[in-house]
């Protein structure tokens, strides 16, 4: 039999705790594959956020640190400044990065910190059970917007890439998606590119935003969730490169 | 050969931290400790070490978290409102057992309070202002020389026990100048290798720095392990000074700047034939409960003097355990108890025939 696909070395062979159709597992794999392709397993430090991906270290076999909700960019600053030869990345959800940690990501970018951020935008708070995130879509119902998000009450979905791309400290900002195979491949290229820039010592922060389905709290089937992401989310969160 | 130089407490502390092997400093400006941040901004790059002015104290303590995880010696400094913001981070550092030094040059509170000296953060420092069952070692200098000297054990204790060490000074100690001998103090502590540090997993298995454990019995076990560590620290690391305790009828207990008022009060009281003595805790946690309990075997009464409305007072009462009445005198909001006022209190308490009732 011909082997057409193999688990990359940096990914543990373990059953997943993620829900069916969740994007986190795919994104973990893309990061692990990129680390292996660049030969970085032994010299990378990853940051697991507070959120559904808090246990990322159970899947990605590198040195990792779990940090307080939203503070990953500050922790990454400490890590990278103290160990400039290490490759440092944070992995953060939209509640983590765009809400409670908005100050930390803004200022880490502003300072031009030389680490990489993988920002997973699923338009909702997964871990706490489906509350509104800053990135929740208008009219989207969540447990804290039971009648749908309204701009005159909860504001508009926060566009992180657009915001951070205005800062001189940002070296590379791109938004991708994992709703289908072609886009997953493209996301992989972005993740790898961002790590490569850090490896090359490029000045400034690299951030890859990944639109990612949350079928459980969007209350959709995995295939409907992928469709909704493609048809609705991308309208508000256009894919593409914003910086670099 | 070193010579005494005249510098502020904040600068002495900063220079000593550098000599104690500080590799990265993260901080956000706040009075009355800006001299530390400014000194670090100048000196750390000179030494090829890390200095970052963070966007907030929240960020500073989390930068400390990251830096500590790499195994480097790291610290931050702030004053009361900033230390309040750091409490989440201190809890996480404690949960993940990362060594770090946090300096609090206390100012008047609550809220924005003022920039005058205070000792009103004792509860926060010794009880843990963050969540969870954790402890931080708390060192309380009382002179500019000691602001410098205590930085050496501070970093060693942090590394030895993988714990947060807080150095608790106040606005007077930070701002005032005294002659200081700056040396590289050897503490002769054998420090464990930091094999838990995040240095890249090449040639070994993955290191994970974390505080989460969703499995109840496992987190309980982890807590018990932390408690065991805290008991070891209580057993081995108490530092305290006492004077004239052999025949003391009244024992004054004070730390930091208040202890300097108390020394003068005690020598003045002795001149007036009042048998007074003093105890000065250097470690506020672990608290010198045994030393105070021993003094309580002989003394008739205790007087706690603080720049607060009675915080360490609680610990003194716990240590005295009803063997003698414990009184309190103090001021807060930036005011300092005068020698005269404390001496008057001593005389009032020591009036012949007076039955001392607490407070
Ligand atoms: C200080 C603090 N506040 C709140 C929480 C509770 N909390 C845990 S995860 C989370 C939001 C997670 O959402 P997101 O970052 O979007 O990640 P996801 O779970 O969707 O992947 C919240 C509010 C916490 N752990 N700490």
Coordinates of C-alpha atoms and ligand atoms in Angstrom, one line a residue:
Chain A
X1 CA 0.0 0.0 0.0
X2 CA 1.2 3.5 -0.7
X3 CA 1.3 6.0 2.1
X4 CA -0.3 9.3 1.0
X5 CA -0.5 11.0 4.4
X6 CA 1.5 10.7 7.6
X7 CA 1.2 12.4 11.0
X8 CA 4.1 14.8 11.3
X9 CA 6.6 14.2 14.0
X10 CA 5.8 17.2 16.2
X11 CA 2.1 16.1 16.5
X12 CA 1.4 13.6 19.2
X13 CA -0.6 10.5 18.3
X14 CA -3.5 11.1 20.6
X15 CA -7.3 11.2 20.5
X16 CA -8.6 14.8 20.2
X17 CA -10.7 16.6 22.8
X18 CA -12.0 19.0 20.1
X19 CA -15.6 18.8 18.9
X20 CA -16.4 17.4 15.5
X21 CA -15.9 20.0 12.8
X22 CA -13.8 22.3 15.0
X23 CA -10.9 24.1 13.3
X24 CA -8.4 24.0 16.2
X25 CA -7.1 20.4 15.5
X26 CA -6.5 21.3 11.8
X27 CA -4.6 24.4 12.8
X28 CA -2.5 22.5 15.4
X29 CA -1.6 20.1 12.6
X30 CA -0.6 22.9 10.2
X31 CA 1.6 24.5 12.8
X32 CA 3.2 21.2 13.7
X33 CA 3.9 20.4 10.0
X34 CA 5.4 23.8 9.5
X35 CA 7.6 23.4 12.5
X36 CA 8.9 20.1 11.2
X37 CA 9.3 21.3 7.6
X38 CA 11.5 24.2 8.9
X39 CA 13.3 21.8 11.4
X40 CA 12.3 23.9 14.4
X41 CA 10.9 21.3 16.8
X42 CA 13.9 21.6 19.2
X43 CA 14.1 25.3 19.3
X44 CA 10.5 26.5 19.4
X45 CA 8.5 27.7 22.4
X46 CA 4.7 27.8 22.0
X47 CA 2.1 29.5 24.1
X48 CA -1.2 27.9 24.8
X49 CA -4.0 30.4 25.6
X50 CA -7.0 30.3 27.9
X51 CA -9.7 29.0 25.6
X52 CA -10.6 25.6 24.0
X53 CA -7.0 25.3 22.9
X54 CA -5.6 25.6 26.4
X55 CA -4.4 22.0 26.1
X56 CA -2.5 22.6 22.8
X57 CA 0.6 21.3 24.5
X58 CA -1.0 17.8 24.6
X59 CA -0.9 17.8 20.8
X60 CA 2.1 19.8 19.8
X61 CA 5.3 18.2 21.0
X62 CA 7.5 21.2 21.7
X63 CA 8.3 23.2 24.8
X64 CA 5.1 25.1 25.7
X65 CA 3.7 27.5 28.3
X66 CA 0.1 28.0 29.4
X67 CA -0.7 31.6 30.2
X68 CA -3.4 33.8 31.7
X69 CA -6.4 34.8 29.5
X70 CA -5.3 37.3 26.9
X71 CA -1.7 37.8 28.2
X72 CA 0.1 35.7 25.6
X73 CA 1.7 38.6 23.8
X74 CA 3.2 39.9 27.0
X75 CA 4.4 36.4 27.9
X76 CA 5.8 36.0 24.4
X77 CA 7.6 39.3 24.8
X78 CA 9.3 38.0 27.9
X79 CA 10.2 34.7 26.3
X80 CA 11.5 36.2 23.1
X81 CA 13.5 39.0 24.7
X82 CA 15.1 36.5 27.1
X83 CA 15.7 33.9 24.4
X84 CA 16.1 35.7 21.1
X85 CA 17.4 32.5 19.4
X86 CA 14.2 30.6 20.1
X87 CA 11.2 30.6 17.8
X88 CA 8.3 31.9 19.9
X89 CA 4.7 31.7 18.9
X90 CA 1.4 32.4 20.7
X91 CA -1.8 30.6 19.8
X92 CA -4.9 32.6 20.7
X93 CA -8.7 32.6 20.3
X94 CA -10.7 35.7 19.5
X95 CA -11.9 36.3 23.1
X96 CA -8.3 35.9 24.3
X97 CA -6.7 38.1 21.7
X98 CA -9.4 40.6 20.6
X99 CA -11.2 41.1 23.9
X100 CA -9.4 40.6 27.2
X101 CA -6.0 40.6 25.6
X102 CA -6.6 43.5 23.2
X103 CA -4.1 45.7 25.0
X104 CA -1.3 43.1 25.0
X105 CA -1.5 42.3 21.3
X106 CA -1.8 46.0 20.3
X107 CA 1.4 46.9 22.3
X108 CA 3.4 43.8 21.4
X109 CA 2.7 44.7 17.7
X110 CA 3.4 48.4 18.5
X111 CA 6.8 47.5 19.9
X112 CA 7.5 45.3 16.9
X113 CA 8.1 42.2 19.0
X114 CA 9.7 39.5 16.9
X115 CA 7.4 36.6 17.6
X116 CA 4.5 35.0 15.7
X117 CA 0.8 35.0 16.6
X118 CA -1.7 32.4 15.3
X119 CA -5.0 34.0 15.9
X120 CA -8.0 31.7 15.7
X121 CA -11.2 33.6 14.9
X122 CA -14.3 31.4 15.4
X123 CA -16.6 34.4 16.1
X124 CA -17.5 33.0 19.6
X125 CA -16.3 32.0 23.0
X126 CA -16.0 28.3 22.7
X127 CA -14.6 27.2 26.0
X128 CA -17.1 29.0 28.2
X129 CA -20.1 27.8 26.2
X130 CA -20.9 30.1 23.3
X131 CA -20.9 33.7 24.5
X132 CA -20.4 36.7 22.2
X133 CA -16.8 37.5 21.1
X134 CA -15.7 40.8 19.8
X135 CA -15.6 39.0 16.4
X136 CA -19.2 37.7 16.7
X137 CA -21.1 38.6 13.5
X138 CA -24.0 41.1 13.4
X139 CA -27.3 39.2 14.0
X140 CA -25.4 36.1 15.2
X141 CA -27.1 34.6 18.2
X142 CA -24.9 33.6 21.1
X143 CA -25.8 32.9 24.7
X144 CA -25.1 36.5 25.6
X145 CA -26.8 37.9 22.5
X146 CA -29.9 35.7 22.5
X147 CA -31.7 38.0 20.1
X148 CA -28.6 38.4 17.8
X149 CA -25.7 40.9 18.0
X150 CA -26.8 44.4 17.3
X151 CA -24.3 47.1 16.3
X152 CA -26.1 49.8 18.4
X153 CA -25.8 47.6 21.5
X154 CA -22.7 45.4 21.1
X155 CA -20.8 47.2 18.4
X156 CA -19.5 45.7 15.1
X157 CA -17.3 42.6 14.6
X158 CA -13.7 43.7 15.4
X159 CA -11.4 43.3 12.5
X160 CA -8.0 42.6 14.0
X161 CA -5.9 42.3 10.9
X162 CA -7.1 45.6 9.5
X163 CA -6.4 47.2 12.9
X164 CA -2.9 45.8 13.5
X165 CA -1.8 46.3 9.9
X166 CA -1.9 50.1 10.5
X167 CA 1.0 49.7 13.0
X168 CA 4.6 50.1 11.8
X169 CA 5.6 47.3 14.2
X170 CA 3.7 44.7 12.2
X171 CA 5.9 42.8 9.8
X172 CA 3.4 40.4 8.4
X173 CA -0.4 40.2 8.8
X174 CA -2.6 37.8 6.8
X175 CA -6.1 36.4 7.2
X176 CA -6.8 32.8 6.1
X177 CA -9.5 30.2 6.6
X178 CA -9.7 26.5 7.2
X179 CA -13.2 25.9 5.7
X180 CA -12.0 23.7 2.8
X181 CA -9.0 21.8 1.6
X182 CA -7.7 24.6 -0.7
X183 CA -7.9 27.2 2.0
X184 CA -6.3 24.8 4.5
X185 CA -3.3 24.4 2.2
X186 CA -3.2 28.2 1.8
X187 CA -3.3 28.6 5.6
X188 CA -0.4 26.2 5.9
X189 CA 1.7 28.4 3.6
X190 CA 0.9 31.5 5.7
X191 CA 1.8 29.8 8.9
X192 CA 5.1 28.6 7.5
X193 CA 5.8 31.9 6.0
X194 CA 5.2 33.7 9.3
X195 CA 7.6 31.2 11.1
X196 CA 10.2 31.7 8.3
X197 CA 10.1 35.5 8.8
X198 CA 10.8 35.0 12.5
X199 CA 13.6 32.6 11.7
X200 CA 15.1 35.1 9.3
X201 CA 15.1 37.7 12.1
X202 CA 12.7 40.0 10.3
X203 CA 11.9 43.0 12.5
X204 CA 8.3 43.1 13.7
X205 CA 5.5 40.9 14.6
X206 CA 3.9 38.3 12.4
X207 CA 0.2 37.5 12.8
X208 CA -1.9 34.9 10.9
X209 CA -5.6 35.1 11.6
X210 CA -7.4 31.9 10.8
X211 CA -11.2 31.8 10.4
X212 CA -12.3 28.6 12.0
X213 CA -15.6 26.9 12.4
X214 CA -17.3 26.2 15.7
X215 CA -20.2 24.0 14.8
X216 CA -21.0 23.3 18.5
X217 CA -21.7 26.9 19.5
X218 CA -22.8 28.1 16.1
X219 CA -25.4 25.3 16.6
X220 CA -24.8 24.0 13.1
X221 CA -23.6 20.7 11.5
X222 CA -19.9 20.7 10.7
X223 CA -20.8 21.1 6.9
X224 CA -23.2 23.9 7.5
X225 CA -20.7 25.6 9.7
X226 CA -18.1 25.5 6.9
X227 CA -20.6 26.9 4.5
X228 CA -21.6 29.7 6.9
X229 CA -18.0 30.6 7.3
X230 CA -17.4 30.7 3.6
X231 CA -20.6 32.6 2.8
X232 CA -21.0 34.9 5.7
X233 CA -17.8 35.3 7.7
X234 CA -15.5 36.0 4.9
X235 CA -17.7 38.9 3.8
X236 CA -16.9 40.6 7.2
X237 CA -13.4 39.2 7.5
X238 CA -12.0 39.3 4.0
X239 CA -9.1 36.9 3.4
X240 CA -5.7 38.1 2.2
X241 CA -2.5 39.8 3.2
X242 CA -2.8 43.1 5.0
X243 CA 0.9 43.7 5.7
X244 CA 4.2 42.4 4.5
Chain B
X1 CA 37.7 47.3 47.6
X2 CA 34.3 48.8 47.7
X3 CA 33.5 52.2 49.3
X4 CA 30.3 53.5 50.7
X5 CA 28.3 55.7 48.2
X6 CA 25.3 57.9 48.8
X7 CA 22.3 56.8 46.8
X8 CA 18.6 56.4 47.1
X9 CA 17.0 53.1 48.2
X10 CA 15.5 52.6 44.8
X11 CA 18.8 52.9 43.1
X12 CA 20.6 50.8 45.6
X13 CA 18.0 48.0 45.1
X14 CA 18.3 48.3 41.4
X15 CA 22.1 48.1 41.3
X16 CA 22.0 45.2 43.8
X17 CA 19.5 43.3 41.6
X18 CA 21.9 43.7 38.7
X19 CA 24.8 42.4 40.8
X20 CA 22.6 39.5 42.0
X21 CA 22.4 38.4 38.4
X22 CA 19.2 40.0 37.2
X23 CA 18.9 39.2 33.4
X24 CA 15.7 40.9 32.5
X25 CA 13.6 43.7 34.0
X26 CA 10.1 44.6 33.0
X27 CA 8.2 47.5 34.5
X28 CA 5.7 50.3 34.1
X29 CA 6.3 53.8 35.7
X30 CA 4.7 54.6 39.0
X31 CA 5.8 56.9 41.8
X32 CA 7.5 56.4 44.3
X33 CA 9.6 53.8 42.5
X34 CA 10.4 55.4 39.1
X35 CA 14.1 55.5 40.0
X36 CA 14.2 51.7 39.8
X37 CA 12.7 51.6 36.3
X38 CA 14.9 54.5 35.1
X39 CA 18.0 53.0 36.6
X40 CA 17.3 49.7 34.9
X41 CA 16.6 51.4 31.6
X42 CA 20.1 52.9 31.7
X43 CA 22.1 50.0 33.3
X44 CA 20.5 46.8 31.9
X45 CA 21.4 47.6 28.2
X46 CA 24.9 48.6 29.4
X47 CA 25.3 45.1 30.8
X48 CA 23.8 43.5 27.6
X49 CA 20.7 42.5 29.5
X50 CA 17.0 42.9 28.9
X51 CA 15.0 46.0 29.8
X52 CA 11.4 46.5 28.6
X53 CA 9.0 49.3 29.6
X54 CA 5.7 47.5 29.4
X55 CA 2.4 49.0 28.5
X56 CA 0.9 48.1 31.9
X57 CA 1.7 46.3 35.1
X58 CA -0.5 43.5 33.8
X59 CA 1.8 43.2 30.8
X60 CA 4.9 43.6 33.0
X61 CA 4.1 40.7 35.3
X62 CA 3.3 38.5 32.3
X63 CA 6.6 39.5 30.6
X64 CA 8.2 38.3 33.9
X65 CA 6.2 35.1 33.5
X66 CA 7.6 34.5 30.1
X67 CA 11.2 35.5 31.1
X68 CA 11.1 33.4 34.2
X69 CA 10.0 30.4 32.1
X70 CA 13.2 30.6 30.1
X71 CA 15.1 30.1 33.3
X72 CA 16.5 33.6 33.4
X73 CA 16.6 35.7 36.6
X74 CA 13.8 38.3 36.1
X75 CA 12.1 41.0 38.1
X76 CA 9.6 43.8 38.0
X77 CA 8.9 46.6 40.4
X78 CA 6.0 48.8 41.1
X79 CA 4.0 50.6 43.8
X80 CA 0.7 49.7 45.3
X81 CA -1.8 50.3 42.5
X82 CA 0.5 48.6 40.0
X83 CA 1.0 45.6 42.4
X84 CA -2.8 45.3 42.6
X85 CA -2.8 44.9 38.8
X86 CA -0.1 42.2 39.0
X87 CA -2.0 39.9 41.3
X88 CA -3.4 37.7 38.6
X89 CA 0.1 37.2 37.3
X90 CA 1.5 36.4 40.7
X91 CA -1.1 33.7 41.2
X92 CA -0.1 32.2 37.8
X93 CA 3.6 32.4 38.6
X94 CA 2.8 30.6 41.9
X95 CA 0.7 28.0 40.2
X96 CA 3.4 27.3 37.6
X97 CA 6.1 27.5 40.2
X98 CA 8.2 30.1 38.4
X99 CA 10.9 32.0 40.3
X100 CA 10.6 35.8 40.1
X101 CA 11.2 38.9 42.2
X102 CA 8.5 41.5 42.5
X103 CA 9.3 44.8 44.3
X104 CA 6.6 46.8 45.9
X105 CA 7.5 50.3 47.1
X106 CA 4.3 50.9 48.9
X107 CA 2.4 54.2 48.8
X108 CA -0.8 55.5 50.4
X109 CA -4.1 53.8 49.5
X110 CA -6.7 52.7 49.0
X111 CA -7.4 53.5 45.3
X112 CA -5.1 56.0 43.8
X113 CA -4.3 57.2 47.3
X114 CA -1.2 59.2 47.2
X115 CA 2.6 58.9 46.6
X116 CA 3.6 59.1 50.2
X117 CA 5.0 56.1 52.1
X118 CA 2.7 53.5 53.5
X119 CA 2.7 49.9 54.8
X120 CA -0.9 49.2 53.8
X121 CA -0.2 46.4 51.4
X122 CA 0.8 44.0 54.1
X123 CA -2.3 41.9 53.8
X124 CA -2.1 41.8 50.1
X125 CA 1.6 40.8 50.2
X126 CA 1.4 38.2 52.9
X127 CA -2.1 36.8 52.3
X128 CA -1.7 36.7 48.5
X129 CA -3.8 39.3 46.7
X130 CA -4.4 36.8 43.9
X131 CA -6.6 33.7 43.8
X132 CA -5.7 30.3 45.1
X133 CA -3.8 28.8 48.0
X134 CA -0.4 30.2 47.3
X135 CA 2.3 32.0 49.3
X136 CA 5.0 34.4 48.3
X137 CA 8.1 35.0 50.4
X138 CA 8.0 38.6 51.5
X139 CA 11.2 40.5 52.5
X140 CA 11.0 43.8 54.3
X141 CA 14.1 46.0 54.2
X142 CA 14.4 48.8 56.7
X143 CA 17.5 50.7 55.5
X144 CA 18.9 51.7 52.1
X145 CA 21.7 49.3 52.7
X146 CA 19.2 46.5 53.3
X147 CA 17.3 47.5 50.1
X148 CA 20.5 46.4 48.4
X149 CA 21.4 43.5 50.6
X150 CA 18.1 41.7 50.4
X151 CA 18.2 41.5 46.7
X152 CA 20.7 38.7 46.9
X153 CA 18.7 36.3 49.0
X154 CA 15.6 37.4 47.1
X155 CA 16.8 35.9 43.8
X156 CA 18.4 32.9 45.5
X157 CA 15.2 32.1 47.4
X158 CA 13.1 32.5 44.3
X159 CA 15.3 30.0 42.4
X160 CA 15.7 27.7 45.3
X161 CA 12.0 27.3 46.0
X162 CA 10.6 28.2 42.5
X163 CA 8.6 30.9 44.2
X164 CA 7.7 34.6 43.9
X165 CA 9.7 36.7 46.3
X166 CA 8.3 40.1 47.0
X167 CA 10.5 42.8 48.4
X168 CA 8.2 45.1 50.3
X169 CA 9.6 48.6 50.8
X170 CA 7.9 51.9 51.1
X171 CA 8.1 55.4 49.7
X172 CA 10.6 56.6 52.3
X173 CA 13.0 53.7 51.8
X174 CA 12.8 54.1 48.0
X175 CA 13.3 57.9 48.0
X176 CA 15.8 58.5 50.8
X177 CA 19.5 58.5 50.5
X178 CA 21.9 56.7 52.9
X179 CA 25.4 55.6 52.6
X180 CA 25.6 52.2 51.0
X181 CA 28.2 49.6 50.5
X182 CA 27.4 47.9 47.2
X183 CA 28.9 44.5 47.1
X184 CA 28.3 41.2 45.4
X185 CA 27.0 39.3 48.4
X186 CA 27.6 35.6 48.2
X187 CA 24.7 33.7 49.8
X188 CA 26.4 30.2 49.4
X189 CA 23.1 28.6 48.5
X190 CA 23.3 25.6 46.4
X191 CA 20.7 26.2 43.7
X192 CA 18.9 23.5 41.8
X193 CA 19.3 23.2 38.0
X194 CA 16.4 24.7 36.1
X195 CA 15.7 21.6 34.2
X196 CA 12.0 22.7 33.9
X197 CA 12.9 25.8 31.8
X198 CA 11.7 26.3 28.3
X199 CA 14.9 26.1 26.2
X200 CA 13.7 24.1 23.3
X201 CA 13.1 20.4 23.5
X202 CA 16.1 19.3 21.4
X203 CA 17.6 16.2 23.0
X204 CA 15.0 15.8 25.7
X205 CA 11.2 15.5 26.1
X206 CA 8.9 18.4 26.0
X207 CA 8.8 20.8 29.0
X208 CA 5.4 22.4 29.8
X209 CA 5.0 25.3 32.1
X210 CA 1.4 25.5 33.3
X211 CA -1.0 25.8 36.2
X212 CA -4.1 24.1 34.8
X213 CA -5.0 20.6 35.9
X214 CA -8.6 19.6 35.2
X215 CA -8.3 16.3 37.1
X216 CA -9.4 17.1 40.7
X217 CA -7.2 14.5 42.6
X218 CA -4.2 15.7 40.6
X219 CA -4.7 19.4 41.3
X220 CA -5.2 18.5 44.9
X221 CA -2.0 16.6 45.0
X222 CA -0.2 19.6 43.4
X223 CA -1.7 21.9 46.0
X224 CA -0.5 19.5 48.8
X225 CA 3.0 19.6 47.2
X226 CA 2.9 23.4 47.2
X227 CA 1.8 23.4 50.9
X228 CA 4.6 21.1 51.7
X229 CA 7.0 23.5 50.1
X230 CA 5.5 26.4 52.0
X231 CA 6.0 24.4 55.3
X232 CA 9.7 23.9 54.4
X233 CA 10.1 27.6 53.8
X234 CA 8.4 28.4 57.2
X235 CA 10.8 26.0 58.8
X236 CA 14.0 27.3 57.2
X237 CA 13.7 30.8 56.0
X238 CA 12.5 33.1 58.7
X239 CA 14.6 36.2 59.2
X240 CA 14.1 38.5 62.1
X241 CA 16.0 40.8 64.4
X242 CA 15.3 41.5 68.1
X243 CA 16.9 43.7 70.7
X244 CA 16.6 44.0 74.5
X245 CA 14.2 41.2 74.7
X246 CA 15.8 39.4 77.8
X247 CA 14.1 41.6 80.3
X248 CA 11.6 43.4 78.2
X249 CA 8.2 44.0 79.7
X250 CA 6.8 45.6 76.6
X251 CA 7.9 44.4 73.1
X252 CA 7.4 46.7 70.2
X253 CA 7.0 44.9 66.8
X254 CA 7.5 46.8 63.6
X255 CA 9.0 46.2 60.1
X256 CA 10.5 48.4 57.4
X257 CA 10.6 52.1 58.0
X258 CA 8.3 51.8 61.1
X259 CA 11.0 49.7 62.8
X260 CA 13.4 52.7 62.7
X261 CA 10.9 54.8 64.6
X262 CA 10.6 51.9 67.1
X263 CA 14.3 51.6 67.7
X264 CA 14.5 55.2 68.8
X265 CA 11.3 54.8 70.9
X266 CA 12.8 51.8 72.7
X267 CA 16.1 53.5 73.5
X268 CA 14.3 56.6 74.7
X269 CA 12.0 54.4 76.8
X270 CA 15.0 52.6 78.3
X271 CA 16.4 56.0 79.4
X272 CA 13.1 56.5 81.2
X273 CA 13.5 53.2 83.0
X274 CA 10.8 51.5 80.9
X275 CA 11.8 47.9 80.1
X276 CA 11.1 47.9 76.4
X277 CA 12.5 45.7 73.6
X278 CA 11.8 45.3 69.9
X279 CA 11.4 42.7 67.3
X280 CA 11.7 43.4 63.6
X281 CA 10.5 40.8 61.1
X282 CA 12.7 40.8 58.0
X283 CA 10.6 38.1 56.4
X284 CA 6.9 39.0 56.7
X285 CA 6.1 35.6 55.2
X286 CA 7.3 33.3 56.6
X287 CA 6.4 35.3 59.7
X288 CA 8.7 35.1 62.8
X289 CA 5.9 33.6 64.9
X290 CA 8.3 31.5 67.0
X291 CA 10.5 34.4 67.9
X292 CA 7.4 36.4 68.9
X293 CA 5.9 33.5 70.8
X294 CA 9.2 33.1 72.7
X295 CA 9.2 36.8 73.6
X296 CA 5.5 36.4 74.8
X297 CA 6.7 33.9 77.4
X298 CA 8.4 36.8 79.2
X299 CA 6.8 40.1 78.1
X300 CA 3.8 41.7 79.8
X301 CA 2.5 43.3 76.6
X302 CA 3.1 43.9 72.9
X303 CA 2.8 47.0 70.8
X304 CA 2.7 46.7 67.0
X305 CA 3.6 49.9 65.1
X306 CA 2.8 50.2 61.4
X307 CA 2.1 52.7 58.6
X308 CA -1.3 51.2 58.3
X309 CA -4.3 50.6 60.5
X310 CA -3.2 47.3 61.9
X311 CA -2.3 44.6 59.4
X312 CA 0.8 42.8 60.7
X313 CA -1.0 43.3 64.0
X314 CA -3.1 40.2 63.1
X315 CA 0.0 38.1 62.7
X316 CA 1.5 39.3 66.0
X317 CA -1.7 38.4 67.8
X318 CA -1.7 35.0 66.2
X319 CA 1.9 34.4 67.3
X320 CA 1.3 35.8 70.8
X321 CA -1.7 33.5 71.0
X322 CA -3.3 35.2 74.0
X323 CA -0.2 35.0 76.2
X324 CA -0.2 38.8 76.5
X325 CA -2.3 41.7 75.2
X326 CA -1.3 43.0 71.8
X327 CA -1.8 46.7 71.1
X328 CA -1.5 48.7 68.0
X329 CA -0.6 52.2 67.0
X330 CA -0.1 53.4 63.5
X331 CA -1.0 55.9 60.8
X332 CA -1.7 55.5 57.1
X333 CA -2.4 57.7 54.1
X334 CA 1.2 58.8 53.9
X335 CA 1.7 59.8 57.5
X336 CA 4.4 58.3 59.7
X337 CA 4.0 57.7 63.4
X338 CA 6.4 60.0 65.3
X339 CA 8.8 58.9 68.0
X340 CA 6.9 61.1 70.5
X341 CA 3.5 59.6 69.7
X342 CA 4.7 56.0 69.9
X343 CA 6.7 56.8 73.1
X344 CA 3.5 58.3 74.6
X345 CA 1.6 55.2 73.7
X346 CA 4.3 53.1 75.4
X347 CA 4.2 55.2 78.6
X348 CA 0.4 55.1 78.6
X349 CA 0.4 51.3 78.3
X350 CA 3.1 50.9 80.9
X351 CA 1.5 53.1 83.6
X352 CA 1.9 51.3 86.9
X353 CA -1.2 49.5 88.0
X354 CA -2.8 49.8 84.6
X355 CA -4.5 46.7 83.4
X356 CA -3.7 46.4 79.7
X357 CA -6.7 45.7 77.6
X358 CA -6.2 45.0 73.9
X359 CA -6.6 48.0 71.5
Ligands
LIG1 C1 -9.5 36.2 33.6 C2 -10.4 35.2 33.0 N1 -11.6 35.6 32.6 C3 -12.4 34.7 32.0 C4 -12.1 33.4 31.9 C5 -13.1 32.4 31.3 N2 -12.8 32.1 29.9 C6 -12.1 31.0 29.6 S1 -11.9 30.8 27.9 C7 -12.8 32.2 27.6 C8 -13.1 32.7 26.2 C9 -12.5 31.8 25.2 O1 -12.9 32.2 23.9 P1 -11.8 32.3 22.8 O2 -10.6 33.1 23.2 O3 -12.6 32.9 21.6 O4 -11.3 30.9 22.5 P2 -12.2 29.6 22.0 O5 -12.5 28.8 23.3 O6 -13.4 30.0 21.3 O7 -11.2 28.8 21.2 C10 -13.2 32.8 28.8 C11 -14.0 34.0 28.8 C12 -10.8 33.0 32.3 N3 -10.3 31.8 32.2 N4 -10.0 34.0 32.9

